[in-house]
PDB file of N, CA and C in Angstrom:
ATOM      1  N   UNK A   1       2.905  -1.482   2.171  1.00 85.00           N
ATOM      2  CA  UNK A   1       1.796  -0.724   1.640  1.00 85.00           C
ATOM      3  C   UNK A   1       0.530  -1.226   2.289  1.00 85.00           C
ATOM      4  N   UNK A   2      -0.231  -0.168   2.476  1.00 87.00           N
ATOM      5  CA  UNK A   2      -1.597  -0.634   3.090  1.00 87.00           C
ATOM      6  C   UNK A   2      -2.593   0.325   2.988  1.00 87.00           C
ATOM      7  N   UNK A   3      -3.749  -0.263   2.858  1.00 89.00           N
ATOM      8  CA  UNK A   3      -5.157   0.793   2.540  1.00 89.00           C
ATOM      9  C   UNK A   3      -5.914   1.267   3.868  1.00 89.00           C
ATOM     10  N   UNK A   4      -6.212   2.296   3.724  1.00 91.00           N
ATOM     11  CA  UNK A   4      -7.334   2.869   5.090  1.00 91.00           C
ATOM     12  C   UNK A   4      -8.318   3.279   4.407  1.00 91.00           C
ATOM     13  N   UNK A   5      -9.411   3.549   5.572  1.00 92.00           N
ATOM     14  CA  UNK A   5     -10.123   4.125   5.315  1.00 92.00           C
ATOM     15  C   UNK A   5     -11.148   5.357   6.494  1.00 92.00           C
ATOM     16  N   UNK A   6     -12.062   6.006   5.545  1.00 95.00           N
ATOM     17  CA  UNK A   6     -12.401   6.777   6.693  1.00 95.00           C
ATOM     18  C   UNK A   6     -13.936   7.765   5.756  1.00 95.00           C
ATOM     19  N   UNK A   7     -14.606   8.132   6.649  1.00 96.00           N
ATOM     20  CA  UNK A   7     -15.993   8.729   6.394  1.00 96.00           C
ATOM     21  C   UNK A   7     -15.868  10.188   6.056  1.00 96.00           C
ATOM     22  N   UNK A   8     -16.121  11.140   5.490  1.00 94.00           N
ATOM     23  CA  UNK A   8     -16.662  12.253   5.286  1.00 94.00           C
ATOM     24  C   UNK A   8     -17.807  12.788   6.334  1.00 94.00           C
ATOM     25  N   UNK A   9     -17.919  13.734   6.248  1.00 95.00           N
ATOM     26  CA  UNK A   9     -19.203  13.952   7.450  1.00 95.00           C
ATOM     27  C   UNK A   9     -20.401  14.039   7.004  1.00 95.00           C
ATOM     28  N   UNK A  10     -20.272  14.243   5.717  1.00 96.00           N
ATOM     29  CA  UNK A  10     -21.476  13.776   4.425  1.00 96.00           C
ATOM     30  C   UNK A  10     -21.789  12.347   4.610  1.00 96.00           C
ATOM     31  N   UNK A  11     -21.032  11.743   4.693  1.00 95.00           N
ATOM     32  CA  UNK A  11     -21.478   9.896   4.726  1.00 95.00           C
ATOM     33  C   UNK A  11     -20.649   9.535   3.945  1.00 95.00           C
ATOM     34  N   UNK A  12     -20.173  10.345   3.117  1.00 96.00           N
ATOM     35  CA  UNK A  12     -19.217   9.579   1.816  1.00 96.00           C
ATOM     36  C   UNK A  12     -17.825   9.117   2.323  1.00 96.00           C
ATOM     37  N   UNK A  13     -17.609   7.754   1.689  1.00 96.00           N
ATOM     38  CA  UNK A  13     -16.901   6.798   2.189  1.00 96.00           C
ATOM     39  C   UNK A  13     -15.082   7.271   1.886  1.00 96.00           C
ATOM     40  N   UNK A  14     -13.971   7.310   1.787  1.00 96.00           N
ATOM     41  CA  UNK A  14     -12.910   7.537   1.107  1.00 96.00           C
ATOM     42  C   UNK A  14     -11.680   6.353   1.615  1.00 96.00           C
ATOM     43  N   UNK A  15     -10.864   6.246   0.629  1.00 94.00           N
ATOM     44  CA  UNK A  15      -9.840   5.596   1.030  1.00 94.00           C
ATOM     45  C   UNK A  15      -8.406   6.143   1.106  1.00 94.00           C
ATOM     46  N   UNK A  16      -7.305   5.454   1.473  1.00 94.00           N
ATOM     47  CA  UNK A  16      -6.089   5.679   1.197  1.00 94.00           C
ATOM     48  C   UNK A  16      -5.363   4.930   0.968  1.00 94.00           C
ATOM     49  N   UNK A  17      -4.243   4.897   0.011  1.00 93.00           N
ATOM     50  CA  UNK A  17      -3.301   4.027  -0.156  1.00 93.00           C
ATOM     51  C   UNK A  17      -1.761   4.618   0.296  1.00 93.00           C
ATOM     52  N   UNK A  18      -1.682   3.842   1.518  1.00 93.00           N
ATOM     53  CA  UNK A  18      -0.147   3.987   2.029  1.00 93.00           C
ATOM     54  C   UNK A  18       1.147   3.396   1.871  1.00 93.00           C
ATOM     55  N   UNK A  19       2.293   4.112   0.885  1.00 92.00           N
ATOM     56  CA  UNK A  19       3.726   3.358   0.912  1.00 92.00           C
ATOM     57  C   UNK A  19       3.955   3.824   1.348  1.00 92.00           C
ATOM     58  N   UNK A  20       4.989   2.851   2.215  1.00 90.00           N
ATOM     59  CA  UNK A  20       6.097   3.341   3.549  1.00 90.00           C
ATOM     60  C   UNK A  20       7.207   2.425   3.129  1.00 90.00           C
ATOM     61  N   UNK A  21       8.331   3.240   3.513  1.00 88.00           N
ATOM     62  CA  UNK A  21       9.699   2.283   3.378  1.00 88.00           C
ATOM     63  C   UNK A  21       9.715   1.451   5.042  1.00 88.00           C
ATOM     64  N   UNK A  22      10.121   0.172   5.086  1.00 84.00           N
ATOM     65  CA  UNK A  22      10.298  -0.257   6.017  1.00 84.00           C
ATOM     66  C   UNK A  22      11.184  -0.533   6.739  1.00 84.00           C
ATOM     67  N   UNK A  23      12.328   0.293   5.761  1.00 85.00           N
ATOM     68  CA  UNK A  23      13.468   0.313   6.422  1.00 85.00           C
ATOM     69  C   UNK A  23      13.737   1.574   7.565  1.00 85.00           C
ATOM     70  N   UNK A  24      13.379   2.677   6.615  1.00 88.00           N
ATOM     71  CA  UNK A  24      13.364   3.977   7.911  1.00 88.00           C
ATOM     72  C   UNK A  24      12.039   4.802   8.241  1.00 88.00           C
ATOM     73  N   UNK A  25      11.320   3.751   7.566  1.00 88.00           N
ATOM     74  CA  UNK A  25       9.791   4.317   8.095  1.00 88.00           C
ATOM     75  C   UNK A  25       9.497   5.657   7.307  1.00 88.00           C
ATOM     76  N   UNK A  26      10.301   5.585   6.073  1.00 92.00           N
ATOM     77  CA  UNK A  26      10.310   6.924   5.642  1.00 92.00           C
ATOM     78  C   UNK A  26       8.877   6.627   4.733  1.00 92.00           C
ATOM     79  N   UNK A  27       7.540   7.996   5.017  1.00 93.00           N
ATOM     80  CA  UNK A  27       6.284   7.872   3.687  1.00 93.00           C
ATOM     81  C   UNK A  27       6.676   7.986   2.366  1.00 93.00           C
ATOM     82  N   UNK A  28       6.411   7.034   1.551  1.00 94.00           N
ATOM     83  CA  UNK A  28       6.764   7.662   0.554  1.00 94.00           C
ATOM     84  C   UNK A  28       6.253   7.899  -0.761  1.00 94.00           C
ATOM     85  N   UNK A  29       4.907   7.194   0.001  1.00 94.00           N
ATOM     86  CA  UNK A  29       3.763   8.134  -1.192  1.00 94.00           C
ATOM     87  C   UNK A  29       2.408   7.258  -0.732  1.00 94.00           C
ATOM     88  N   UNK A  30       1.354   8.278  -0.836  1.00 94.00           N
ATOM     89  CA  UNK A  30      -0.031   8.190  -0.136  1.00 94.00           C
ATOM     90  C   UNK A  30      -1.385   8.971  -1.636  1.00 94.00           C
ATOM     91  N   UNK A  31      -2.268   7.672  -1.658  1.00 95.00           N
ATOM     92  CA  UNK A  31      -3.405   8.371  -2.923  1.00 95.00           C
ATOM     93  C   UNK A  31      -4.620   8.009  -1.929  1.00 95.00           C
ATOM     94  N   UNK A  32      -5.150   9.651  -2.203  1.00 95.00           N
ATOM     95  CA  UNK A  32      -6.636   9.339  -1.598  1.00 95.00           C
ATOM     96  C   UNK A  32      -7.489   9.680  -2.361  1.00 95.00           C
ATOM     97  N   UNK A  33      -8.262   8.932  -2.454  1.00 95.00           N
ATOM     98  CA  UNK A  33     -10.138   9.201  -3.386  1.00 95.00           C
ATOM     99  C   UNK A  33     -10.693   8.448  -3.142  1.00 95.00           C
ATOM    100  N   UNK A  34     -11.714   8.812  -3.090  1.00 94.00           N
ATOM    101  CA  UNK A  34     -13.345   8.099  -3.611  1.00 94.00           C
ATOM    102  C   UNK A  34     -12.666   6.205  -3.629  1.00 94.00           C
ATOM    103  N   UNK A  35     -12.687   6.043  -4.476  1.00 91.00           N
ATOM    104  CA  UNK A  35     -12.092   5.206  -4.683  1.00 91.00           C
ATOM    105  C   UNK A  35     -10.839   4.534  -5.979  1.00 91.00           C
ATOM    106  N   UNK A  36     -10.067   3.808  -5.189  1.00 90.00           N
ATOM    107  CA  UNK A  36      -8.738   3.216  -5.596  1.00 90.00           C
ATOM    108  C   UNK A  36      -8.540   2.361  -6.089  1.00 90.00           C
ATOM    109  N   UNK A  37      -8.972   2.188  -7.806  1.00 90.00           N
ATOM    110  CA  UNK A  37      -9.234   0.670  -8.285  1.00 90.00           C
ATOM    111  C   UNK A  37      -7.491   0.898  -8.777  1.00 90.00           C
ATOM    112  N   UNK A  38      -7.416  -0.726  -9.194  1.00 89.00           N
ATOM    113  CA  UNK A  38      -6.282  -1.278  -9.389  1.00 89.00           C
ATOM    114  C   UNK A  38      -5.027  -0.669 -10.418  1.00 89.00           C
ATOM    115  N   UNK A  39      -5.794  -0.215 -11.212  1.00 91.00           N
ATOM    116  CA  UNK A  39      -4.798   0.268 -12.220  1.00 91.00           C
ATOM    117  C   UNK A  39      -4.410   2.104 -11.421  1.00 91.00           C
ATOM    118  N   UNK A  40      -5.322   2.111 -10.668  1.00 93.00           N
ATOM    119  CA  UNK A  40      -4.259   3.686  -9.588  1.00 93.00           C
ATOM    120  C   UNK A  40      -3.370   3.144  -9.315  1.00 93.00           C
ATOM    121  N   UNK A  41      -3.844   1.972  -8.281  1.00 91.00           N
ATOM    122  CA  UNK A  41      -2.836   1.808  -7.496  1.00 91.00           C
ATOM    123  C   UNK A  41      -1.266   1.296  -8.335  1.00 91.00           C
ATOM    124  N   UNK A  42      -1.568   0.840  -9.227  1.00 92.00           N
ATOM    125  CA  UNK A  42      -0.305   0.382 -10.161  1.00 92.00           C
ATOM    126  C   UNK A  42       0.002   1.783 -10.667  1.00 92.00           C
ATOM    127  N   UNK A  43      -0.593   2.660 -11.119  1.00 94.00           N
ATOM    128  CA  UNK A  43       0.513   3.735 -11.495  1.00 94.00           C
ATOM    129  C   UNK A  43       0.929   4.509 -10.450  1.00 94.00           C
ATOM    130  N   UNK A  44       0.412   4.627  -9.060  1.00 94.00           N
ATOM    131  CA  UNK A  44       1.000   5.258  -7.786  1.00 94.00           C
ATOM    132  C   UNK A  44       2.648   4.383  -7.778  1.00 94.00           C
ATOM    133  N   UNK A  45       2.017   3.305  -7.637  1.00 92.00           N
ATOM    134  CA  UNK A  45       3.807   2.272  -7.103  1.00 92.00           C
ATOM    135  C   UNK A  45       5.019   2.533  -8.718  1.00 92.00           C
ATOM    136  N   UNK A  46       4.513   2.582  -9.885  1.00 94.00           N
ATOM    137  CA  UNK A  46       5.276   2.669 -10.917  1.00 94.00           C
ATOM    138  C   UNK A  46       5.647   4.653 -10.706  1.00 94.00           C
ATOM    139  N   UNK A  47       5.034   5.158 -10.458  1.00 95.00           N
ATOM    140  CA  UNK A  47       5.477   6.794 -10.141  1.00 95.00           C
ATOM    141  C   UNK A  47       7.108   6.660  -8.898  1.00 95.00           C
ATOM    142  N   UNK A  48       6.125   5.675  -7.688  1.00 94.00           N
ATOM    143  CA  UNK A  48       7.383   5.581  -6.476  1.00 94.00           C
ATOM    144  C   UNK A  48       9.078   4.918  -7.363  1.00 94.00           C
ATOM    145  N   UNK A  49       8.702   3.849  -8.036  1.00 93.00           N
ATOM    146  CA  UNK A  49       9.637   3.170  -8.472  1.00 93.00           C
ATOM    147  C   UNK A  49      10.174   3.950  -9.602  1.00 93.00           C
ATOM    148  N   UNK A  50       9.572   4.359 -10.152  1.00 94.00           N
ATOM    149  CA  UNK A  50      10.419   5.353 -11.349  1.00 94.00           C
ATOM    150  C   UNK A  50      11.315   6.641 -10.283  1.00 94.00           C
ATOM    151  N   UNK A  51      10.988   6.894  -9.058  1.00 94.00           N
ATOM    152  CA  UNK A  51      11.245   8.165  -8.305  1.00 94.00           C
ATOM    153  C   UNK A  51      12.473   7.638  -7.728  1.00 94.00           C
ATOM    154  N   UNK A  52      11.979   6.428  -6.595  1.00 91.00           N
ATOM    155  CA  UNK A  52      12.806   6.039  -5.945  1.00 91.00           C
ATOM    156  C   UNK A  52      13.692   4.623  -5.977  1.00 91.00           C
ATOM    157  N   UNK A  53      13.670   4.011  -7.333  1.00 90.00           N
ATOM    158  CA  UNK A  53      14.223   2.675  -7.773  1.00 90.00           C
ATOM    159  C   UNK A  53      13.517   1.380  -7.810  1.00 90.00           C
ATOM    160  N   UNK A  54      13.819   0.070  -8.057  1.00 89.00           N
ATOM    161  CA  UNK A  54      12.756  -0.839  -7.598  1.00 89.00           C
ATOM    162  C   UNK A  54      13.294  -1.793  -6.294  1.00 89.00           C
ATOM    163  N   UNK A  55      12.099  -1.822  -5.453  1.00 86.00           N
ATOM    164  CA  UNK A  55      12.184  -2.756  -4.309  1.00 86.00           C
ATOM    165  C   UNK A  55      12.972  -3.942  -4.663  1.00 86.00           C
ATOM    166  N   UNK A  56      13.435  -4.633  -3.355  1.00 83.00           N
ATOM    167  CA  UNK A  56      13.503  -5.761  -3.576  1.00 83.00           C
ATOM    168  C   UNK A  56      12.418  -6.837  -3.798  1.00 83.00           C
ATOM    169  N   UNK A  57      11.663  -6.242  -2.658  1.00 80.00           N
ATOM    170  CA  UNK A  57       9.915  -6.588  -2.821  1.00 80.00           C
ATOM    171  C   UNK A  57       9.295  -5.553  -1.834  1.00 80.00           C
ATOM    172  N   UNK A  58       7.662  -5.969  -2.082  1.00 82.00           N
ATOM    173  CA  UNK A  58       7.005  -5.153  -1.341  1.00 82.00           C
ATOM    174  C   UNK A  58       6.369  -6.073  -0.614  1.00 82.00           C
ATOM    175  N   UNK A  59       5.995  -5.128   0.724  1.00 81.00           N
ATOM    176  CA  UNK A  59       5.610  -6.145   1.794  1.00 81.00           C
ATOM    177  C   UNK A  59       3.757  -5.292   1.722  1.00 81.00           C
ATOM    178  N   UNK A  60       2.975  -6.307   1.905  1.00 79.00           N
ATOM    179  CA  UNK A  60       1.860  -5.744   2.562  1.00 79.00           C
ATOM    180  C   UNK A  60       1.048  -7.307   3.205  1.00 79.00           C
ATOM    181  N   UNK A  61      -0.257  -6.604   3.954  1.00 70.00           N
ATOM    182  CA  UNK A  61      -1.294  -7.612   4.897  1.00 70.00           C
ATOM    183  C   UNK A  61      -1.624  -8.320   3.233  1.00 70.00           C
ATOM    184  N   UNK A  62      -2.940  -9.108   4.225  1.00 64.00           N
ATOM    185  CA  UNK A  62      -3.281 -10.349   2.950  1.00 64.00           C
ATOM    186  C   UNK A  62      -4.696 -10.064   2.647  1.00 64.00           C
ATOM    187  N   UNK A  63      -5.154  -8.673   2.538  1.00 66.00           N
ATOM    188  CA  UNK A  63      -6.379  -8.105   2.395  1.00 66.00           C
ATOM    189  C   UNK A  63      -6.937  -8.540   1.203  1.00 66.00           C
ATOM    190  N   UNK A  64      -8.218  -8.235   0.759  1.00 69.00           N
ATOM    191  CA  UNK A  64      -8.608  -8.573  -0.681  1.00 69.00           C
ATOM    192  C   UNK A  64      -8.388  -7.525  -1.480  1.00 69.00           C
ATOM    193  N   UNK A  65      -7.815  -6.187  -1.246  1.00 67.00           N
ATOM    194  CA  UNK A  65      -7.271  -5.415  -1.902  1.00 67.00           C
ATOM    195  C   UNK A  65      -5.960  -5.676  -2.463  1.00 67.00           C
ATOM    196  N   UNK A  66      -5.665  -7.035  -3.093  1.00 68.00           N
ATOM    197  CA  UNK A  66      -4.208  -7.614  -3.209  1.00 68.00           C
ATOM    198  C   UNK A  66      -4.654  -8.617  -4.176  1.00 68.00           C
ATOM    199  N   UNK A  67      -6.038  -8.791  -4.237  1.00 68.00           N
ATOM    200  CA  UNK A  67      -5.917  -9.719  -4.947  1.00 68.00           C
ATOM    201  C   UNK A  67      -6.202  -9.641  -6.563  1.00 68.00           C
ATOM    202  N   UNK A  68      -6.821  -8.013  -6.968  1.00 77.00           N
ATOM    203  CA  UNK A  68      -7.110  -7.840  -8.051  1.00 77.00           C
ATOM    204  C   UNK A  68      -6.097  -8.119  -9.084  1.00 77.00           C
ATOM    205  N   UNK A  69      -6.763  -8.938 -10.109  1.00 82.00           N
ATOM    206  CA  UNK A  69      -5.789  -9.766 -11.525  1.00 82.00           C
ATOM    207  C   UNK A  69      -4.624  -9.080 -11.789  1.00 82.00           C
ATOM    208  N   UNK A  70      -5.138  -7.195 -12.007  1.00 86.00           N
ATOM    209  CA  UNK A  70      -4.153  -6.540 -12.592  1.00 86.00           C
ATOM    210  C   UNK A  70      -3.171  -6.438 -11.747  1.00 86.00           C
ATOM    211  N   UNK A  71      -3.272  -6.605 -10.435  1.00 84.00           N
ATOM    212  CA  UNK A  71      -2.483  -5.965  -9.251  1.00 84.00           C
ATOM    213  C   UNK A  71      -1.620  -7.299  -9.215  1.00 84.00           C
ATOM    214  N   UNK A  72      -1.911  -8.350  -9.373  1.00 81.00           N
ATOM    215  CA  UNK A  72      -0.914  -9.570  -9.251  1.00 81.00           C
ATOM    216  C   UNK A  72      -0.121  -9.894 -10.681  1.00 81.00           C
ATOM    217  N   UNK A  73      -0.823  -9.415 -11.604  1.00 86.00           N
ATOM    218  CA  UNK A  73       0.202  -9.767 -13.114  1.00 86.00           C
ATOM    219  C   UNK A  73       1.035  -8.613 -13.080  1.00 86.00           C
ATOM    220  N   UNK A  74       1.168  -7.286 -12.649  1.00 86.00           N
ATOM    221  CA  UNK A  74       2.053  -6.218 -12.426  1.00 86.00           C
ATOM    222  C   UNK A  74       2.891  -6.693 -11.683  1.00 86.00           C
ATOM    223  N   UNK A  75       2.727  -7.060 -10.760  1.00 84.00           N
ATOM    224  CA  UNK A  75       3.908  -7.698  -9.779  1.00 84.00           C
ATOM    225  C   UNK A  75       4.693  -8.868  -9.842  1.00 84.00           C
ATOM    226  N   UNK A  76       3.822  -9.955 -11.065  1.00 84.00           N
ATOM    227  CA  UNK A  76       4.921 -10.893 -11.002  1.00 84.00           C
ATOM    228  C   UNK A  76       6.046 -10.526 -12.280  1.00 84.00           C
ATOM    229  N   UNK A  77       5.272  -9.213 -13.101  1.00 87.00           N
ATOM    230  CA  UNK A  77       6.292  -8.520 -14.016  1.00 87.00           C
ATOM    231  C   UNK A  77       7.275  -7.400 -13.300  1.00 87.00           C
ATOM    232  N   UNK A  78       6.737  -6.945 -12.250  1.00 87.00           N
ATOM    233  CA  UNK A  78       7.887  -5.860 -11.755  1.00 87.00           C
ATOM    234  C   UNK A  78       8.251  -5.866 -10.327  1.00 87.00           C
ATOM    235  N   UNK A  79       8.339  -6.519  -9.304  1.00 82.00           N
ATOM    236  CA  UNK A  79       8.820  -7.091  -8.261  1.00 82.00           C
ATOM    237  C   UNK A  79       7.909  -7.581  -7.561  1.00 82.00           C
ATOM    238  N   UNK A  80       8.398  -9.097  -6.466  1.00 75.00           N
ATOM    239  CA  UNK A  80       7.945 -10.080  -5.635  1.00 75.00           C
ATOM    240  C   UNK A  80       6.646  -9.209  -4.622  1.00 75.00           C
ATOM    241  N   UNK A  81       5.543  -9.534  -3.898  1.00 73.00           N
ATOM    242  CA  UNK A  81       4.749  -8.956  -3.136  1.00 73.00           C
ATOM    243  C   UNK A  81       4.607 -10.006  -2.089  1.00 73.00           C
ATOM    244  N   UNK A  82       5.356  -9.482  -0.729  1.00 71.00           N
ATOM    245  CA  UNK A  82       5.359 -10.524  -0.126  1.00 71.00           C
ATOM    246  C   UNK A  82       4.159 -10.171   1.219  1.00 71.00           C
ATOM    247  N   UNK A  83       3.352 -10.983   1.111  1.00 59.00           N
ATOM    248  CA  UNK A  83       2.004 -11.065   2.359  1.00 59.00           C
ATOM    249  C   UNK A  83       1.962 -11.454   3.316  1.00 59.00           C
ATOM    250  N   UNK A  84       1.541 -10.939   4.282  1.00 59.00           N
ATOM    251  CA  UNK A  84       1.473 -11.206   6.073  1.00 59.00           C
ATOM    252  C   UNK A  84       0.419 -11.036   6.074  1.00 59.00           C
ATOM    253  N   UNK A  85      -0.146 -11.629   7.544  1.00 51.00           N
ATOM    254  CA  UNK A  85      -1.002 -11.548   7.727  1.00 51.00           C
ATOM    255  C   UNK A  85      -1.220 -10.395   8.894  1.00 51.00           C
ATOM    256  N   UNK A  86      -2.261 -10.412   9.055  1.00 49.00           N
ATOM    257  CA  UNK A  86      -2.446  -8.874   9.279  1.00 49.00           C
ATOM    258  C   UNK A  86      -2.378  -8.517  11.091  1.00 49.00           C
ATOM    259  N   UNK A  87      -2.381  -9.576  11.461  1.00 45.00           N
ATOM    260  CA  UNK A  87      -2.204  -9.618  13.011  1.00 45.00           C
ATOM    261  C   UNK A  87      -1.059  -9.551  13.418  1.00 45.00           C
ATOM    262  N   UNK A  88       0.391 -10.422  12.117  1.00 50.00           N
ATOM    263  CA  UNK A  88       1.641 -10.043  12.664  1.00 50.00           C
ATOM    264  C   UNK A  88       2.144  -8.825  12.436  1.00 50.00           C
ATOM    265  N   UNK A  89       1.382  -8.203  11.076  1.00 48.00           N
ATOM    266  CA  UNK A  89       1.492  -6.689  10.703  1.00 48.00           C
ATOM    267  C   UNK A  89       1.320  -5.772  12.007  1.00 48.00           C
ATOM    268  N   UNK A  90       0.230  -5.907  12.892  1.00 47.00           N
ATOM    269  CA  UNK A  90      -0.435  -5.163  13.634  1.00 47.00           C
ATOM    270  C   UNK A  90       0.730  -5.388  15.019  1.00 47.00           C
ATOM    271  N   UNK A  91       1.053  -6.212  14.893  1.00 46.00           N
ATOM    272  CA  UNK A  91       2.150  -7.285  15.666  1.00 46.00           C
ATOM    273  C   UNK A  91       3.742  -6.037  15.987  1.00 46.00           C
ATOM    274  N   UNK A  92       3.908  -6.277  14.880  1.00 51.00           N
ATOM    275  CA  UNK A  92       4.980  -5.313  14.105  1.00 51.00           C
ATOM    276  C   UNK A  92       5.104  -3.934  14.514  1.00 51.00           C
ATOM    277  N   UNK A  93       4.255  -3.168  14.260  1.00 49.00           N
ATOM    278  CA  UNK A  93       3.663  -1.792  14.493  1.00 49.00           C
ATOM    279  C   UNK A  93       3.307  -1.693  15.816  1.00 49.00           C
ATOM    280  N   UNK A  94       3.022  -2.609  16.849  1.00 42.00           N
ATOM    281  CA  UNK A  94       3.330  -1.969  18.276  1.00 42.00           C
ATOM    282  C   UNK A  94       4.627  -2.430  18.593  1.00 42.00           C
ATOM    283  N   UNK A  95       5.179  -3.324  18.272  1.00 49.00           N
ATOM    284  CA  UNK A  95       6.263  -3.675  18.539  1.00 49.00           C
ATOM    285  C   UNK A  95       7.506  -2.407  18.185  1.00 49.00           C
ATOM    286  N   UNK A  96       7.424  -1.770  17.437  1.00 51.00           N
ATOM    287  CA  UNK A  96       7.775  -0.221  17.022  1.00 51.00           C
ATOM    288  C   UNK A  96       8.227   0.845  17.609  1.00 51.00           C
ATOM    289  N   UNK A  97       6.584   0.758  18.019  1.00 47.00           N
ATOM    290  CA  UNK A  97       6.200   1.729  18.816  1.00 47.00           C
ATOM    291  C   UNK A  97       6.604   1.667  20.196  1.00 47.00           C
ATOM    292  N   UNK A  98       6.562   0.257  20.745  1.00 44.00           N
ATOM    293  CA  UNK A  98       6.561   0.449  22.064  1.00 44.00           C
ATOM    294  C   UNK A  98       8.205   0.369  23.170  1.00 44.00           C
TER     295      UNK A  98
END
């Protein structure tokens, strides 16, 4: 899972939150708004997991979007969140690709 972002042509700022399976690269669920405080993002991943079962864990970078209270007491109640850093992430993803 990982967040983007990107501008409006207004100026207004927006984000996204991306799950991807990492096994077949399959999307498997993406929230965009304004903005994505913590308790979205916990009912986006509890929607995936009620849909598609629970992870063994989830992998994401070591952003500060990881570190909000609610976002870490959800996870040590409903599966492991395991963090990279974001260069081997980036690492990863050409390695993929190329």
């Amino acid at each position: 899972m990982d967040f983007m972002h990107d501008a409006l042509r207004d100026g207004r700022t927006f984000r996204t939150f991306n799950i991807l399976d990492d096994y077949n690269r399959e999307g498997l669920g993406i929230a965009v708004d304004l903005s994505l405080p913590a308790l979205r993002v916990i009912r986006t991943l509890d929607r995936i997991i009620a849909w598609r079962g629970k992870p063994e864990a989830i992998r994401c970078d070591n952003g500060p979007e990881y570190l909000s209270g609610q976002l870490v007491e959800w996870a040590a109640k409903t599966v492991p969140v395991a963090l990279r850093s974001t260069w081997k992430a980036s690492a990863e993803c050409l390695c993929r690709t190329v």
